[in-house]
mmCIF file of C-alpha atoms in Angstrom:
data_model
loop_
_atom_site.group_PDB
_atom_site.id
_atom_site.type_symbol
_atom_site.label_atom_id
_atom_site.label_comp_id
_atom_site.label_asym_id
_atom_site.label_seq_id
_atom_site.Cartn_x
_atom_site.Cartn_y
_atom_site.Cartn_z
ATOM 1 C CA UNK B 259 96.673 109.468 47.575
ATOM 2 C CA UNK B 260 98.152 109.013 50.753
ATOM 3 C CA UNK B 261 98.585 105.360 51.369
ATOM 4 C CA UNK B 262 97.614 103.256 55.536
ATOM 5 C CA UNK B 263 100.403 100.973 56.413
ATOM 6 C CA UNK B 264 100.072 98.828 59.375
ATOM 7 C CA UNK B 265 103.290 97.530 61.022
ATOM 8 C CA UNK B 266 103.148 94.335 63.730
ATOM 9 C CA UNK B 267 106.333 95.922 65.235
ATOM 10 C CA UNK B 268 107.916 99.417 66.145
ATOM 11 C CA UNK B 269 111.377 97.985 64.382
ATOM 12 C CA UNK B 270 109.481 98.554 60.688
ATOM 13 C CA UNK B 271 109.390 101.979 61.196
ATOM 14 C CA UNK B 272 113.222 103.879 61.307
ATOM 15 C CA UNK B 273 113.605 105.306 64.665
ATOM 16 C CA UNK B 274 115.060 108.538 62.908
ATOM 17 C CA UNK B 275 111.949 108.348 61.014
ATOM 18 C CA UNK B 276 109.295 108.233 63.430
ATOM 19 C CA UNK B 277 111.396 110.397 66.349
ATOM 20 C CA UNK B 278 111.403 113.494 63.321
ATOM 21 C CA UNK B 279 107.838 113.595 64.309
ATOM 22 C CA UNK B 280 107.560 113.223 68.077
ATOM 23 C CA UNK B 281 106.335 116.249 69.168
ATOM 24 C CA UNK B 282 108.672 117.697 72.610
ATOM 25 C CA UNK B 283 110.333 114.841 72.504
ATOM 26 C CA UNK B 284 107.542 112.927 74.793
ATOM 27 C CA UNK B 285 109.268 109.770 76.057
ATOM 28 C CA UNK B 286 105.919 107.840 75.894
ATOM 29 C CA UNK B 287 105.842 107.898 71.904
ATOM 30 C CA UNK B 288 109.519 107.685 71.299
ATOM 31 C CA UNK B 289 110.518 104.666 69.288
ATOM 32 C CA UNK B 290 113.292 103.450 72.055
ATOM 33 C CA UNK B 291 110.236 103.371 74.845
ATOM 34 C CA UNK B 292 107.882 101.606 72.144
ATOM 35 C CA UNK B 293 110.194 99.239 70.634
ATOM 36 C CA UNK B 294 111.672 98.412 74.359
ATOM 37 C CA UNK B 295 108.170 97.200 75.474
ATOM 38 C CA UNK B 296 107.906 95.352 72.594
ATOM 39 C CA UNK B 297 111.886 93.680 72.549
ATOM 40 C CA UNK B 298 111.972 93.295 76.535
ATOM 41 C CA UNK B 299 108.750 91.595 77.321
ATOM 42 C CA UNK B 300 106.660 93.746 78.298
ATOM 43 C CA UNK B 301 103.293 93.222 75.985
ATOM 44 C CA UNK B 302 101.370 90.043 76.353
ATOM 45 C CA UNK B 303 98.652 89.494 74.122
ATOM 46 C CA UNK B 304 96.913 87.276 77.454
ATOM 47 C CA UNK B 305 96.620 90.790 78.521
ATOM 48 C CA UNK B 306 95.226 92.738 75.289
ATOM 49 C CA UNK B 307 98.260 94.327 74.038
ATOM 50 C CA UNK B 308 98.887 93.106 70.350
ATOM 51 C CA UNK B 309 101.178 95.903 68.594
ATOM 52 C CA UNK B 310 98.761 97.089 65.425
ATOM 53 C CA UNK B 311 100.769 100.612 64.719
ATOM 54 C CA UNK B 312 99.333 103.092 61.927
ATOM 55 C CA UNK B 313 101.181 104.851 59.528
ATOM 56 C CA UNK B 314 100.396 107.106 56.733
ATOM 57 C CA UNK B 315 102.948 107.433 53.324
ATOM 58 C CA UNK B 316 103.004 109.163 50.753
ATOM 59 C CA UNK B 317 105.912 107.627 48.807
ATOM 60 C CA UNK B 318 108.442 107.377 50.994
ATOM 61 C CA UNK B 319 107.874 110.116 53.053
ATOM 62 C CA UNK B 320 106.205 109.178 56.409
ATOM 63 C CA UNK B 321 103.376 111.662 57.086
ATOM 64 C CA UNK B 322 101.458 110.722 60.154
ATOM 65 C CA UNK B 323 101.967 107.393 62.863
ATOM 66 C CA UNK B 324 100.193 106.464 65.397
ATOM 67 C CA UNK B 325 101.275 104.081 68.385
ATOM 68 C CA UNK B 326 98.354 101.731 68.433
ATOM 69 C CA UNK B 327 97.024 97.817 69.367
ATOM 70 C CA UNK B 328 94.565 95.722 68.606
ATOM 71 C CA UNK B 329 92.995 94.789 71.944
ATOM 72 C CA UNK B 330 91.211 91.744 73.413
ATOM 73 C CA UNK B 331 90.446 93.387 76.903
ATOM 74 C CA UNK B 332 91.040 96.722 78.507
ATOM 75 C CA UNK B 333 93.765 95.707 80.578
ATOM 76 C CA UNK B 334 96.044 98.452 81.641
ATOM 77 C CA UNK B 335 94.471 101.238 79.847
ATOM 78 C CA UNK B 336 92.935 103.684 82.423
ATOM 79 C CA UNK B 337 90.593 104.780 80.350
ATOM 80 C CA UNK B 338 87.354 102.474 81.635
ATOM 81 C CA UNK B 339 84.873 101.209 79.371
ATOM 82 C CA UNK B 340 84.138 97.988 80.922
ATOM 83 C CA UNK B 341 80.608 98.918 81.495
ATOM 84 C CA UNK B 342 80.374 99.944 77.552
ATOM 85 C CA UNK B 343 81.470 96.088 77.086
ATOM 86 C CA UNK B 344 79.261 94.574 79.410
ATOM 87 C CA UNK B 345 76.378 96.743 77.487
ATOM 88 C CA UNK B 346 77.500 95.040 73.955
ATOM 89 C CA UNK B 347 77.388 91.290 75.950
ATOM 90 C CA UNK B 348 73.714 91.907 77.186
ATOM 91 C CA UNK B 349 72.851 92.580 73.297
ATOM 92 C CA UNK B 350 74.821 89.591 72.387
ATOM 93 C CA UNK B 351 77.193 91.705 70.248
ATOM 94 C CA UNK B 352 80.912 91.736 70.529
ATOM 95 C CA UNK B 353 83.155 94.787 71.700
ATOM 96 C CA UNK B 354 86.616 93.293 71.542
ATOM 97 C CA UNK B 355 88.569 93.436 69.659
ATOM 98 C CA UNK B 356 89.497 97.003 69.412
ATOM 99 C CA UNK B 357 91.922 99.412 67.852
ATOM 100 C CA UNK B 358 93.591 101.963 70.917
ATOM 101 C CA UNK B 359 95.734 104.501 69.842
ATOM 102 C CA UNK B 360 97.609 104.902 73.088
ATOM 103 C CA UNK B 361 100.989 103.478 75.315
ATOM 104 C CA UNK B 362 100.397 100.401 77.506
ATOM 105 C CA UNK B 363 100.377 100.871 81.168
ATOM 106 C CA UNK B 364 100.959 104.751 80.860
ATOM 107 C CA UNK B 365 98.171 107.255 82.129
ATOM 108 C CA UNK B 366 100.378 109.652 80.506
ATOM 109 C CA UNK B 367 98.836 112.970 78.169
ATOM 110 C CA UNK B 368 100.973 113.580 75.460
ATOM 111 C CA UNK B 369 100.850 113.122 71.496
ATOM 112 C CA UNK B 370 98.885 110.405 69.626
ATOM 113 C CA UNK B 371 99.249 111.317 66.483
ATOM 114 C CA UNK B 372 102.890 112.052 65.466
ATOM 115 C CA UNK B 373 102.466 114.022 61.776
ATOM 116 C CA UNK B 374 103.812 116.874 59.706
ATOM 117 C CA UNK B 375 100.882 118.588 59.766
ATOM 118 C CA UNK B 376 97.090 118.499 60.854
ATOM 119 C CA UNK B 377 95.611 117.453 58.170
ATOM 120 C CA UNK B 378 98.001 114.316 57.730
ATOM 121 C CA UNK B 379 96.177 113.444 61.376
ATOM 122 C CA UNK B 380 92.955 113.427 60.273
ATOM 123 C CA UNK B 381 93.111 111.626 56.982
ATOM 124 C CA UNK B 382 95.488 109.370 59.236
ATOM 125 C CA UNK B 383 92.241 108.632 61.661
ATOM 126 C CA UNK B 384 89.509 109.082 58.620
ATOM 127 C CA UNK B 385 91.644 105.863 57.323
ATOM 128 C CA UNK B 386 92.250 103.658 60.475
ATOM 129 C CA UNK B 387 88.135 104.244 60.536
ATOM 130 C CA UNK B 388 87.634 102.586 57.692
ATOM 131 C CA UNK B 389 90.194 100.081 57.651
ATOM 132 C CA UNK B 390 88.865 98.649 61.059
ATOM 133 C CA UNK B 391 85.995 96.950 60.020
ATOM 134 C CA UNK B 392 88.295 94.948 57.416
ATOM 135 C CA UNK B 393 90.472 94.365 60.263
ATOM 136 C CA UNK B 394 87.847 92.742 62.594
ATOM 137 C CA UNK B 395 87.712 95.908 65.067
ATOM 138 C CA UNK B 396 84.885 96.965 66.320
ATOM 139 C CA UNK B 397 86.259 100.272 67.759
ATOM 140 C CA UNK B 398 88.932 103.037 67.841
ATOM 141 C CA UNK B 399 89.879 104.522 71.002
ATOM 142 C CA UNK B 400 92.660 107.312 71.176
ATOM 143 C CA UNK B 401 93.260 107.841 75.090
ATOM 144 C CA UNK B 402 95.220 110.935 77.074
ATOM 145 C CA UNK B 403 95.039 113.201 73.846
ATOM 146 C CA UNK B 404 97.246 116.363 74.466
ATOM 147 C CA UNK B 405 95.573 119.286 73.541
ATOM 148 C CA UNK B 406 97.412 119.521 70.380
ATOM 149 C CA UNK B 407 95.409 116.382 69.319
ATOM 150 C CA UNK B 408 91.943 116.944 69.861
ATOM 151 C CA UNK B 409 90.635 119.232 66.649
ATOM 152 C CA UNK B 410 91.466 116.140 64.114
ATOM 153 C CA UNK B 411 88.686 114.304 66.109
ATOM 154 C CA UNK B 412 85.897 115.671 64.534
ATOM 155 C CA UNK B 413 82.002 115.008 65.624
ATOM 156 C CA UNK B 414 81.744 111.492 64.799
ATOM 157 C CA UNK B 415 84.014 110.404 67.718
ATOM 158 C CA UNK B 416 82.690 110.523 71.257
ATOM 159 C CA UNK B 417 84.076 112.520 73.458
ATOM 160 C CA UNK B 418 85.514 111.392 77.558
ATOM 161 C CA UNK B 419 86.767 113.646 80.274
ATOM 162 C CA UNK B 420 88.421 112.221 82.895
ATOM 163 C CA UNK B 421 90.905 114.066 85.841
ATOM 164 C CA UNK B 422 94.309 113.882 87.238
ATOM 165 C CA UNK B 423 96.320 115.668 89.438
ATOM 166 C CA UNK B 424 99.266 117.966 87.605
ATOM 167 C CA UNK B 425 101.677 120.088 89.592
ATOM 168 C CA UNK B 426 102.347 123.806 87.098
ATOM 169 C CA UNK B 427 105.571 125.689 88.012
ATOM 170 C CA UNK B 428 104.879 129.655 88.569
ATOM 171 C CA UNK B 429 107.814 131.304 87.140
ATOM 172 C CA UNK B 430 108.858 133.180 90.441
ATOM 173 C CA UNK B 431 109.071 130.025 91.977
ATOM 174 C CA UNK B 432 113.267 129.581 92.220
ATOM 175 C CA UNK B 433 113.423 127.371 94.626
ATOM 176 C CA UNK B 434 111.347 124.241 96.568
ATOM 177 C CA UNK B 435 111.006 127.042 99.372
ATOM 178 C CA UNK B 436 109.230 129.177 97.251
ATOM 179 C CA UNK B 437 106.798 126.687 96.193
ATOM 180 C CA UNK B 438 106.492 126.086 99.800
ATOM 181 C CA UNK B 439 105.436 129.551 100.418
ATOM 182 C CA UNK B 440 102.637 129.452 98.317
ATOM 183 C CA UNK B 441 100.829 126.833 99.982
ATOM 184 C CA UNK B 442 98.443 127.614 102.537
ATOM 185 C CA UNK B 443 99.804 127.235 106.585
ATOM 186 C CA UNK B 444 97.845 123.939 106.908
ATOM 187 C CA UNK B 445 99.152 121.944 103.705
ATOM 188 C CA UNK B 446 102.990 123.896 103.960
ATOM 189 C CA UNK B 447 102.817 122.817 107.964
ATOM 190 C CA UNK B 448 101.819 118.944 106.895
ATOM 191 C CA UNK B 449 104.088 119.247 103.688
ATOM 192 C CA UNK B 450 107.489 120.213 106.069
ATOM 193 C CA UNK B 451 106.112 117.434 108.477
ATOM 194 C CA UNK B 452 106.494 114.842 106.120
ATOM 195 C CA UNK B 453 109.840 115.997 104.885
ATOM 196 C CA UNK B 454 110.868 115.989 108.598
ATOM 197 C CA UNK B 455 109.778 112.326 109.413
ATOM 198 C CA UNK B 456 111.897 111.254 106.320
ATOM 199 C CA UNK B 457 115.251 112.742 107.139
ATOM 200 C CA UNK B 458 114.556 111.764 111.215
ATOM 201 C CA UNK B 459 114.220 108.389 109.665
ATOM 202 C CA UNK B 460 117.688 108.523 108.596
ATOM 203 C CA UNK B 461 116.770 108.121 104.768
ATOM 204 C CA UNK B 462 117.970 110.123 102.149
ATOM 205 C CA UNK B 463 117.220 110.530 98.389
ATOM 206 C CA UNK B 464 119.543 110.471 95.182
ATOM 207 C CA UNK B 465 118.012 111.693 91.632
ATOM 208 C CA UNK B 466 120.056 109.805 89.308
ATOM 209 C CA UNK B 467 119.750 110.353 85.218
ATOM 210 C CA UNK B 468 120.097 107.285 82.942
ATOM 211 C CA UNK B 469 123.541 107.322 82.960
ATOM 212 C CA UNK B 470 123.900 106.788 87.065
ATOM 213 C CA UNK B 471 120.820 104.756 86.814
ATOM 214 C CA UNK B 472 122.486 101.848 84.768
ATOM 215 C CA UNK B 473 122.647 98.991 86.337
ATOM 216 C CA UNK B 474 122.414 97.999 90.087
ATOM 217 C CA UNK B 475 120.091 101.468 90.690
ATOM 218 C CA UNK B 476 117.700 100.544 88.120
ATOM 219 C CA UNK B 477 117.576 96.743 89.229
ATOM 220 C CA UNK B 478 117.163 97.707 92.260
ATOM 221 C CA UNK B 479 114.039 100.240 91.191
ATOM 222 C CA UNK B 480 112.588 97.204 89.466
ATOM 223 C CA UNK B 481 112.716 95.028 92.556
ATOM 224 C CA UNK B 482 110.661 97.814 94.340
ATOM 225 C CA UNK B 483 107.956 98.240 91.518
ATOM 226 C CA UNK B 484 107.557 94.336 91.636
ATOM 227 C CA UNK B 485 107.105 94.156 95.382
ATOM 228 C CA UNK B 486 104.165 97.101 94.858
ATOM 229 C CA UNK B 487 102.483 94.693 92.634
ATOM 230 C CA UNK B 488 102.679 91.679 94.276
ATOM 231 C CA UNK B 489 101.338 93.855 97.094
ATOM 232 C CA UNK B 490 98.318 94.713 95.393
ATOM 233 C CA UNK B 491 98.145 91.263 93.359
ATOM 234 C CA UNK B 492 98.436 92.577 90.372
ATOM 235 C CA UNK B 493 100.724 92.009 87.028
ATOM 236 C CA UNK B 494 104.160 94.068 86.461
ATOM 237 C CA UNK B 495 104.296 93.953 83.329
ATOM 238 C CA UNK B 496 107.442 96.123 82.781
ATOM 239 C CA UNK B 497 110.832 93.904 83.048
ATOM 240 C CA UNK B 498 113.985 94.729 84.425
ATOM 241 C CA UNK B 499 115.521 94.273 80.312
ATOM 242 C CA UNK B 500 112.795 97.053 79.954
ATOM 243 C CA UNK B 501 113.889 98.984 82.566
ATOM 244 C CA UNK B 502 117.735 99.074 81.776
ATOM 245 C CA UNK B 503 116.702 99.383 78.052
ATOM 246 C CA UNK B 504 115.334 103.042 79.150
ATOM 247 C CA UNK B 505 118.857 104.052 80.960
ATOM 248 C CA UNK B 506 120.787 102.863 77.789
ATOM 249 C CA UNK B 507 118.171 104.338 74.823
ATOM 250 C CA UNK B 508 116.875 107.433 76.975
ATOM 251 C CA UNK B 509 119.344 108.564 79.518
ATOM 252 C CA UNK B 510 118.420 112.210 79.411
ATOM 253 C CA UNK B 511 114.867 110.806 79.806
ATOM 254 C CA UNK B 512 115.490 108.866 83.227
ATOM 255 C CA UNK B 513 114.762 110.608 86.452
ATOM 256 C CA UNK B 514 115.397 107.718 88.934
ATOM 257 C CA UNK B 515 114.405 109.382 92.903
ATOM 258 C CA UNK B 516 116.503 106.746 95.021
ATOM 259 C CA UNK B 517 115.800 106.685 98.914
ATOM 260 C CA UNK B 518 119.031 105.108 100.874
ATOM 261 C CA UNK B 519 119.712 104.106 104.566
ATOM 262 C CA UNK B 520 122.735 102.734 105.828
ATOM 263 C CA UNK B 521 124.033 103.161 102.087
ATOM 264 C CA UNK B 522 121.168 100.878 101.023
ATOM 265 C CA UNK B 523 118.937 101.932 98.790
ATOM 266 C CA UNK B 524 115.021 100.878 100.483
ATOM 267 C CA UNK B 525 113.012 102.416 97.798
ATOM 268 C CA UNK B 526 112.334 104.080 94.535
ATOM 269 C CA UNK B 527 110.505 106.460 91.841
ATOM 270 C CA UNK B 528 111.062 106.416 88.389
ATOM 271 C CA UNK B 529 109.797 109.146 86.527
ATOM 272 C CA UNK B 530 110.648 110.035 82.794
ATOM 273 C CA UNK B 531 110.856 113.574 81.663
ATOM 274 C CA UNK B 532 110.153 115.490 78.104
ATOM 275 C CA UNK B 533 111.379 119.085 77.076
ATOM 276 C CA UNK B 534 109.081 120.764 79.313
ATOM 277 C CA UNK B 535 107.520 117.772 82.013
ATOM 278 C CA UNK B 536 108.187 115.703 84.647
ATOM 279 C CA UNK B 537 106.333 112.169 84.399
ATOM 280 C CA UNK B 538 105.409 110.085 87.455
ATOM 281 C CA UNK B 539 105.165 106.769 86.612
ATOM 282 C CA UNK B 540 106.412 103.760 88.898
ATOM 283 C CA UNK B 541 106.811 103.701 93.203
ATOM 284 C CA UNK B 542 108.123 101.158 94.966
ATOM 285 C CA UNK B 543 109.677 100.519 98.664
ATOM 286 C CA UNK B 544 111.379 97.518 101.153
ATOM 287 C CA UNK B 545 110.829 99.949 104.162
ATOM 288 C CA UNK B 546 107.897 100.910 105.754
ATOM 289 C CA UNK B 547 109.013 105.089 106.324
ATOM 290 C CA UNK B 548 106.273 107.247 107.511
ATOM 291 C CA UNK B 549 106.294 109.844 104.725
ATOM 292 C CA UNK B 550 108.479 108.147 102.125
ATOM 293 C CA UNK B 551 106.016 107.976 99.085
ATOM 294 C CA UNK B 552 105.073 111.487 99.050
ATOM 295 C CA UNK B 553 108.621 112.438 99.472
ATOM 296 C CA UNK B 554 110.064 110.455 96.711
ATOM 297 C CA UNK B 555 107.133 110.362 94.322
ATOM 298 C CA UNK B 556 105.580 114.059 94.921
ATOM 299 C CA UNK B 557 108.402 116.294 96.503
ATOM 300 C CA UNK B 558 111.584 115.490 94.655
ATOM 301 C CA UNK B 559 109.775 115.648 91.757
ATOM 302 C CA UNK B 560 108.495 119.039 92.552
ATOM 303 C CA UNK B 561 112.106 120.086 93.679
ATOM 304 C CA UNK B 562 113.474 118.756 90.269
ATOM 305 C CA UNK B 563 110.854 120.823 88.075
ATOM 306 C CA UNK B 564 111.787 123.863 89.900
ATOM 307 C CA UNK B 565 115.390 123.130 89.319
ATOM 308 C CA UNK B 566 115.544 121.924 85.910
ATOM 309 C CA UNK B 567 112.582 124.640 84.739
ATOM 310 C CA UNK B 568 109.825 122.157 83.513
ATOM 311 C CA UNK B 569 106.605 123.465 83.672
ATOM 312 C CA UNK B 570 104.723 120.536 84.304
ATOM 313 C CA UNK B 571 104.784 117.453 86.594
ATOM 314 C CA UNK B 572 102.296 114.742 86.390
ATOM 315 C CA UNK B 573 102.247 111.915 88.855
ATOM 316 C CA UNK B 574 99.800 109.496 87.486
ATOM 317 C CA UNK B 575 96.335 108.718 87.728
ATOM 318 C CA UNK B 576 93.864 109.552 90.631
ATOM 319 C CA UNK B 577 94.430 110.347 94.066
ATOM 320 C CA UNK B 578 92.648 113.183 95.635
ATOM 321 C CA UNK B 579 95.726 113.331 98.071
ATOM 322 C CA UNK B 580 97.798 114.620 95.687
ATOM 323 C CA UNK B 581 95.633 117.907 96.025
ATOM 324 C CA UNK B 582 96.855 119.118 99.039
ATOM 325 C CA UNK B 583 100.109 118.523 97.773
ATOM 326 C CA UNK B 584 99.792 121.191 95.107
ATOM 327 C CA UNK B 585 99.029 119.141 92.339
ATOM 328 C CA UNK B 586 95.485 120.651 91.056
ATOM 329 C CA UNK B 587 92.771 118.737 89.457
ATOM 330 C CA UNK B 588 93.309 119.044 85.090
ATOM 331 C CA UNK B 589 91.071 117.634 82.626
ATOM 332 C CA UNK B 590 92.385 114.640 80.448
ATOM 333 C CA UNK B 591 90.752 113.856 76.948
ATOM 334 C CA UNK B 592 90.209 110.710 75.191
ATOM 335 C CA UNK B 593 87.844 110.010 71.946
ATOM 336 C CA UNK B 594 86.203 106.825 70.636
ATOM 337 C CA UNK B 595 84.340 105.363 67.823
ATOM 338 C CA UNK B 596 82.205 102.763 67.504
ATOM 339 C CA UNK B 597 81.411 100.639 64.502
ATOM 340 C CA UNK B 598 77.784 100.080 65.596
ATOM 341 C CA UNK B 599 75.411 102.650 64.915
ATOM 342 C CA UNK B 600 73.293 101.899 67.990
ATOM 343 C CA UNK B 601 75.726 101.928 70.510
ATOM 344 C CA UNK B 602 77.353 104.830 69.544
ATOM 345 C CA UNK B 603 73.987 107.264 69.355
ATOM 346 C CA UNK B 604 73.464 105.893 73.187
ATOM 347 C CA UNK B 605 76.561 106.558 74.134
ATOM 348 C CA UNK B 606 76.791 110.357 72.769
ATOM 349 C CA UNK B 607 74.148 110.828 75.675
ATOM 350 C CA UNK B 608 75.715 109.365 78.325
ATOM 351 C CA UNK B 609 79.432 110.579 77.239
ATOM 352 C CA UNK B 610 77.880 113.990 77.731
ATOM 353 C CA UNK B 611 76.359 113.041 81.069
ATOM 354 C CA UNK B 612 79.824 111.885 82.264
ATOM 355 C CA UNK B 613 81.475 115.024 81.301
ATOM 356 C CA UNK B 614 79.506 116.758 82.810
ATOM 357 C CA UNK B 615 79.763 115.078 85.800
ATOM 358 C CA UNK B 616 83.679 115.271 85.713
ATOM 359 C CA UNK B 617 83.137 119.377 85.195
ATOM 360 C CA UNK B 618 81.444 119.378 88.294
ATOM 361 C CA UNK B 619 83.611 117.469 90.486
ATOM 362 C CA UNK B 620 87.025 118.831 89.198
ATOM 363 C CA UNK B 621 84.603 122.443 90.055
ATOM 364 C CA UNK B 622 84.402 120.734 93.666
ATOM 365 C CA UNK B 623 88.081 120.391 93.845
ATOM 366 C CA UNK B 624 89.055 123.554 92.957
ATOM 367 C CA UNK B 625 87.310 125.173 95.417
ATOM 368 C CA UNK B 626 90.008 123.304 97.880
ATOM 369 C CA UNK B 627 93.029 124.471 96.413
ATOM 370 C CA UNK B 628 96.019 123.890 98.990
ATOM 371 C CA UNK B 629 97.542 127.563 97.766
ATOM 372 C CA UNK B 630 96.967 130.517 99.443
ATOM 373 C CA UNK B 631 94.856 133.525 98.296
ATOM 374 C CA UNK B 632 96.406 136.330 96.275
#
């Protein structure tokens, strides 16, 4: 019988181990971005991130793993259930702590459960199920399933829907122009606007891979993604170590968009890419530019799929902006269980209301799409 192993750090799983089963190379579940959060400082258990990972052996052959922590809050997760634990409080029953398959601070779809074949994921989840009770957990979450996930959830788990914006190359689309054309007069008009305002400005913007990025680029993208948080008085939780860790473990990964004036570099996005997509992921800036952010975070990155032929860009959660932008609204999955009976029959019904809901709206959307009619 295939045997659960649970591991208190990435390091007690071989990289080469683990990697063999990261599907498209997603940079999100590959042991250098896992273990770097986890050797650079990045996961605080003051903020519900306690590495729990799952494994499944048989022998010594690795057959399913799944990135996952035992949580004390749902810090950093964008997936929101803090209505779900306020419901458990007003029944005097606890909801943390819980078991999320998932990576911190990354709204990111991609693979949850790395295995050699689909039945290794679900007797992977069929055993973290019943291990969690043992464990103290009163839940499994699995959040930003790819599709390639979601038939070893079977009935028992509840299903979310929740929406982002994604960007999808057309394959005539050679160049940034063509992509251009495509868009409506309105959004193309207020699209080369933008663009304008930038380079009038006098800034202009480096892509750098991991290699370039080493070093002063990268410290300097960190002091940017710091000054957004303090901004918004909230916790970077990423550290510079982290940061450099990514240009030395992941080059090929590292998109760094770098936005200079005077040969001083005033603000940044880091994205990380996979065989086939562009991620989104931090934004940061010393300069007030009219125009900047959707330059550096939206356009290059659109510019670079076109380039590099990735199908796919995401740019992170929300942000009904990003529509007219041609980033169009796309469904995201996550799936939970609960160890109480109660709570979980309620929540079937209003899980189903709230998808529902999400159909509707991302219907709404649609109907505004910043491309023009065929």
């Amino acid at each position: 019988m295939p045997e659960l192993r649970l591991h208190r750090r990435m390091h007690e799983i071989p990289a080469v181990t683990w990697d063999a089963l990261n599907r498209g190379s997603h940079p999100f579940t590959a042991h250098a971005f896992l273990a770097g959060l986890e050797a650079h400082g990045c996961l605080d258990p003051e903020y519900g991130w306690t590495p729990l990972h799952a494994s499944l052996w048989e022998g010594d052959a690795l057959l399913a793993v799944a990135p996952a922590y035992a949580k004390g809050n749902s810090h950093g997760e964008f997936v929101f259930d803090h209505a779900w634990a306020n419901a458990y409080a007003q029944y005097g029953l606890d909801y943390y702590p819980k078991w999320l398959v998932g990576v911190p601070y990354s709204p990111v779809t991609g693979p949850r459960l790395l295995s050699v074949d689909d039945g290794s994921k679900r007797t992977l989840l069929e055993a973290m199920r019943a291990a969690a009770p043992a464990l103290g957990m009163h839940s499994v979450h699995a959040n930003f399933l790819d599709t390639d996930d979601l038939d070893a959830f079977d009935g028992t788990w509840l299903a979310r829907e929740d929406l982002q914006f994604h960007w999808s190359r057309d394959p005539s689309w050679r160049t940034f122009d063509d992509f251009l054309g495509a868009l409506d007069h309105k959004r193309r008009k207020n699209l080369k606007a933008d663009r304008r305002r930038v380079a009038e400005a006098g800034v202009g913007l480096r892509v750098l891979d991991g290699t370039a990025a080493r070093g002063e680029p990268m410290a300097a993208m960190h002091r940017f993604y710091v000054q957004t948080f303090a901004e918004k008085w909230n916790h970077a939780a990423m550290t510079e170590a982290f940061f450099q860790h990514l240009c030395e473990t992941l080059p090929a990964a590292v998109v760094l968009i770098l936005a200079e004036r005077d040969d001083e570099a005033i603000a940044g996005a880091l994205c990380l890419r996979s065989n086939d997509t562009l991620y989104g992921r931090y934004w940061g800036a010393m300069a007030d530019v009219p125009g900047l952010h959707f330059e550096a975070c939206y356009h290059q990155g659109i510019a670079y799929c076109i380039e590099h032929g990735l199908d796919r860009f995401e740019p992170g959660a929300q942000g009904e902006h990003k529509l007219a932008r041609g980033f169009l609204p796309t469904t995201t999955h996550s799936r939970h269980w609960l160890a109480e009976p109660r709570f979980q029959q309620a929540l079937t019904r209003w899980c189903a209301a709230e998808r529902e809901a999400t159909r509707r709206y991302r219907d709404s959307l649609a109907a505004h799409s910043p491309f023009r009619s065929p």
